[in-house]
């Protein structure tokens, strides 16, 4: 008594339907959520993630169209295909949400994050920090005789790597913006 | 149409323009301007409740029995927090409501002012959407948008929080037509390719079943009609969730009865063994699926739902169709007829043969009694004595609710109001009031458990005041029966806190509020007592003293698959340790 034989993807134009949503493999997805910039909209999005037990690895938000009162929320989340599909559908249900774009599924997106690192030290360590900062194309945006603040932009991985290198050299504070992302090409 | 008026006047004007005739509410400091505006008009009737939770359940009963949105007005702080259970209930069951709450003046928000609560914060997860309106000029548009959001797509409750200074302020009123609603337009038409694929599956399936839910009823009477046409024309069996009862008539020849945890044996086994499952407006709730990994393992699953997030949420389906059930059914019928109305006749005949075998199990059979009223018997008599009447039924939550779903029969949609998703004890009595207010001449009965009923009993005063002749049919087992049943089956019979101690004398209680009270404990007197209730032109509190230790069967213990259903005979042998959900 086999199930009726149904052609996968026969009724859809989206490549998603050809993929197995039941896979147990978790992956990271960068979602762009276009919303009306109205009071409480960020709380709605965050409340959805906490209320339904989804992960947020990174979240950024800013108005991108002042006249149209539109904001773009970039969320990096993690889950199986089925969970990520559910997250997208749940986001799409929020009344002031206009679009949910799964940048990871559509194409490898361009992802950038900005971070500030305060590194304290003197002598050899201070020189080494400055040398490494140069390799990472970090800018020195503040300096005293005993400290630097470096500004680094890049992928989250690059920023993680920089943080690792700075730790033994006197890293005292980090501030990161979270990921901003756009799809490649047009 | 645009005119100058105060925010409070706008609320009343917008309600009129939205065709609202009734609002359920309770006053307080933060909504006095609106109450003043209500005082000065006669178009909108205000029903003064005794507790805000009840106001929301009344609006739910009103909405579900009419198909129109229900409206509620509460004050700030405690008024709003008391409404939260009702809002959550309406969200879970997709009931359209528009709730107005008062708020402290805008300049006091955030100061912990008297009766200030973060109402939009508290109600954000229990509304479909909510608004805090800080500008009287925007108020009219927000109200019209609120009605649009509550009633479009998958319906649900919305809330508008209104600071007192905005109610006093003068602004420009605009009518419903000027309100911008284009930003929220859920898709109602299903993809025609997918619909065609569904028809192809219907043409060849040997063991098909329609699994239908509350979405069919929410879609409107036309959807129910189209569904009946399709079911009868194809000859497929049909079952429904608790929420969908009445969309297909219980007297219809293809009706298998309700499915799920306390659903019928034949319905659950047909779901388990089908090869084509057509889900119309249901959501694979855990009370339906049992253990998901064993749910209907051999079937191709089709899911029609207006809410994309319902698709693949619990059960992975083979063919999703996102759209309004009514619109989709219209297209399914068109395509199926155009392709020659084909079905797999041979397969179907065999399939019905198996279903007839399952029916022979007579899963609702119970041991009768000459001396004590069995709850099932009480409902059988209620059904027999109210048959053919213009009848609406509400319920509370517990065993009585499940027995009502099993033993009462519904031949039309919008006649059965029960708290499905949230399972809110205290829902049924106020809901019955809301139904009766919408249908003053109909017979409205709340089938209740004594424990649930006490949770909103204060509304007796509302019934007396507004002459609402609802019949409260309490199956009084002096137990939190459903809790007792789980303790019996799953916790070694340790009945921790599951009996109703110190119950009132219900007939005296009735008298105290000017109601009629009836008590009945002998099966021989039951018919006469029910007739006395039906003939009384006013509210009746019927204390039906029933068997205290009856369990409700069939039952799929939670976390078990459909084919491991317990019938009353198996129950004694069953013991499996505590259930998780
Ligand atoms: C507000 C609320 N609290 C607790 C529960 C858990 N609960 C479900 S059924 C039930 C017992 C209901 O007793 P009763 O109303 O007498 O109905 P019976 O099961 O006896 O028919 C309880 C406590 C609930 N559903 N709702
Ligand atoms: Mg009881």
mmCIF file with all atom_site columns, C-alpha atoms in Angstrom, chain A residues 1-8 10-11 13 16 20-22 36 38 40 43-44 70 86 89-90 93 95-96 98, chain B residues 124 128-130 149 154 183-184 191 193-194 197 201 205 207 275 298-300 307-309 311-313 316 318-319:
data_model
loop_
_atom_site.group_PDB
_atom_site.id
_atom_site.type_symbol
_atom_site.label_atom_id
_atom_site.label_alt_id
_atom_site.label_comp_id
_atom_site.label_asym_id
_atom_site.label_entity_id
_atom_site.label_seq_id
_atom_site.pdbx_PDB_ins_code
_atom_site.Cartn_x
_atom_site.Cartn_y
_atom_site.Cartn_z
_atom_site.occupancy
_atom_site.B_iso_or_equiv
_atom_site.pdbx_formal_charge
_atom_site.auth_seq_id
_atom_site.auth_comp_id
_atom_site.auth_asym_id
_atom_site.auth_atom_id
_atom_site.pdbx_PDB_model_num
ATOM 1  C CA . UNK A 1 1   ? 0.000  0.000  0.000   1.00 0.00 ? 1   UNK A CA 1
ATOM 2  C CA . UNK A 1 2   ? 2.377  2.688  -1.155  1.00 0.00 ? 2   UNK A CA 1
ATOM 3  C CA . UNK A 1 3   ? 1.414  6.339  -1.062  1.00 0.00 ? 3   UNK A CA 1
ATOM 4  C CA . UNK A 1 4   ? 0.113  7.743  -4.291  1.00 0.00 ? 4   UNK A CA 1
ATOM 5  C CA . UNK A 1 5   ? 2.984  8.621  -6.514  1.00 0.00 ? 5   UNK A CA 1
ATOM 6  C CA . UNK A 1 6   ? 3.205  12.366 -6.625  1.00 0.00 ? 6   UNK A CA 1
ATOM 7  C CA . UNK A 1 7   ? 5.708  14.187 -8.739  1.00 0.00 ? 7   UNK A CA 1
ATOM 8  C CA . UNK A 1 8   ? 7.837  16.404 -6.571  1.00 0.00 ? 8   UNK A CA 1
ATOM 9  C CA . UNK A 1 10  ? 5.000  19.319 -10.206 1.00 0.00 ? 10  UNK A CA 1
ATOM 10 C CA . UNK A 1 11  ? 2.822  22.052 -8.818  1.00 0.00 ? 11  UNK A CA 1
ATOM 11 C CA . UNK A 1 13  ? 7.723  27.001 -9.603  1.00 0.00 ? 13  UNK A CA 1
ATOM 12 C CA . UNK A 1 16  ? 12.471 25.072 -2.609  1.00 0.00 ? 16  UNK A CA 1
ATOM 13 C CA . UNK A 1 20  ? 13.713 17.902 1.319   1.00 0.00 ? 20  UNK A CA 1
ATOM 14 C CA . UNK A 1 21  ? 12.282 20.100 4.061   1.00 0.00 ? 21  UNK A CA 1
ATOM 15 C CA . UNK A 1 22  ? 12.512 17.181 6.433   1.00 0.00 ? 22  UNK A CA 1
ATOM 16 C CA . UNK A 1 36  ? 6.635  49.278 8.095   1.00 0.00 ? 36  UNK A CA 1
ATOM 17 C CA . UNK A 1 38  ? 5.921  51.637 13.086  1.00 0.00 ? 38  UNK A CA 1
ATOM 18 C CA . UNK A 1 40  ? 6.443  47.898 18.160  1.00 0.00 ? 40  UNK A CA 1
ATOM 19 C CA . UNK A 1 43  ? 9.134  43.738 19.315  1.00 0.00 ? 43  UNK A CA 1
ATOM 20 C CA . UNK A 1 44  ? 6.762  41.703 17.130  1.00 0.00 ? 44  UNK A CA 1
ATOM 21 C CA . UNK A 1 70  ? 10.172 51.180 5.578   1.00 0.00 ? 70  UNK A CA 1
ATOM 22 C CA . UNK A 1 86  ? 8.317  27.918 9.368   1.00 0.00 ? 86  UNK A CA 1
ATOM 23 C CA . UNK A 1 89  ? 6.021  31.805 7.086   1.00 0.00 ? 89  UNK A CA 1
ATOM 24 C CA . UNK A 1 90  ? 5.514  33.089 10.605  1.00 0.00 ? 90  UNK A CA 1
ATOM 25 C CA . UNK A 1 93  ? 2.102  36.560 8.797   1.00 0.00 ? 93  UNK A CA 1
ATOM 26 C CA . UNK A 1 95  ? 0.703  42.419 9.582   1.00 0.00 ? 95  UNK A CA 1
ATOM 27 C CA . UNK A 1 96  ? 3.348  45.178 9.078   1.00 0.00 ? 96  UNK A CA 1
ATOM 28 C CA . UNK A 1 98  ? 5.913  43.387 3.601   1.00 0.00 ? 98  UNK A CA 1
ATOM 29 C CA . UNK B 2 124 ? 1.071  41.564 21.276  1.00 0.00 ? 124 UNK B CA 1
ATOM 30 C CA . UNK B 2 128 ? -3.404 39.145 15.341  1.00 0.00 ? 128 UNK B CA 1
ATOM 31 C CA . UNK B 2 129 ? -2.332 42.782 15.471  1.00 0.00 ? 129 UNK B CA 1
ATOM 32 C CA . UNK B 2 130 ? -2.668 45.710 17.856  1.00 0.00 ? 130 UNK B CA 1
ATOM 33 C CA . UNK B 2 149 ? -7.277 42.915 9.615   1.00 0.00 ? 149 UNK B CA 1
ATOM 34 C CA . UNK B 2 154 ? -7.152 33.949 8.740   1.00 0.00 ? 154 UNK B CA 1
ATOM 35 C CA . UNK B 2 183 ? -0.952 46.682 2.575   1.00 0.00 ? 183 UNK B CA 1
ATOM 36 C CA . UNK B 2 184 ? -2.763 43.710 4.046   1.00 0.00 ? 184 UNK B CA 1
ATOM 37 C CA . UNK B 2 191 ? -2.795 28.002 -7.394  1.00 0.00 ? 191 UNK B CA 1
ATOM 38 C CA . UNK B 2 193 ? -1.970 23.970 -11.123 1.00 0.00 ? 193 UNK B CA 1
ATOM 39 C CA . UNK B 2 194 ? -1.998 22.663 -7.568  1.00 0.00 ? 194 UNK B CA 1
ATOM 40 C CA . UNK B 2 197 ? -3.072 18.126 -9.222  1.00 0.00 ? 197 UNK B CA 1
ATOM 41 C CA . UNK B 2 201 ? -5.271 12.618 -6.997  1.00 0.00 ? 201 UNK B CA 1
ATOM 42 C CA . UNK B 2 205 ? -7.402 7.535  -4.878  1.00 0.00 ? 205 UNK B CA 1
ATOM 43 C CA . UNK B 2 207 ? -8.983 5.336  0.109   1.00 0.00 ? 207 UNK B CA 1
ATOM 44 C CA . UNK B 2 275 ? -4.222 6.869  0.835   1.00 0.00 ? 275 UNK B CA 1
ATOM 45 C CA . UNK B 2 298 ? 0.398  5.632  3.995   1.00 0.00 ? 298 UNK B CA 1
ATOM 46 C CA . UNK B 2 299 ? -1.290 8.727  2.664   1.00 0.00 ? 299 UNK B CA 1
ATOM 47 C CA . UNK B 2 300 ? -0.578 11.483 0.223   1.00 0.00 ? 300 UNK B CA 1
ATOM 48 C CA . UNK B 2 307 ? -2.339 30.706 6.448   1.00 0.00 ? 307 UNK B CA 1
ATOM 49 C CA . UNK B 2 308 ? 0.972  29.720 4.863   1.00 0.00 ? 308 UNK B CA 1
ATOM 50 C CA . UNK B 2 309 ? 2.475  29.146 8.301   1.00 0.00 ? 309 UNK B CA 1
ATOM 51 C CA . UNK B 2 311 ? 1.594  24.356 5.997   1.00 0.00 ? 311 UNK B CA 1
ATOM 52 C CA . UNK B 2 312 ? 4.317  21.889 7.024   1.00 0.00 ? 312 UNK B CA 1
ATOM 53 C CA . UNK B 2 313 ? 4.239  23.211 10.601  1.00 0.00 ? 313 UNK B CA 1
ATOM 54 C CA . UNK B 2 316 ? 4.774  17.509 6.164   1.00 0.00 ? 316 UNK B CA 1
ATOM 55 C CA . UNK B 2 318 ? 2.777  16.554 -0.335  1.00 0.00 ? 318 UNK B CA 1
ATOM 56 C CA . UNK B 2 319 ? 0.556  19.173 -1.899  1.00 0.00 ? 319 UNK B CA 1
#
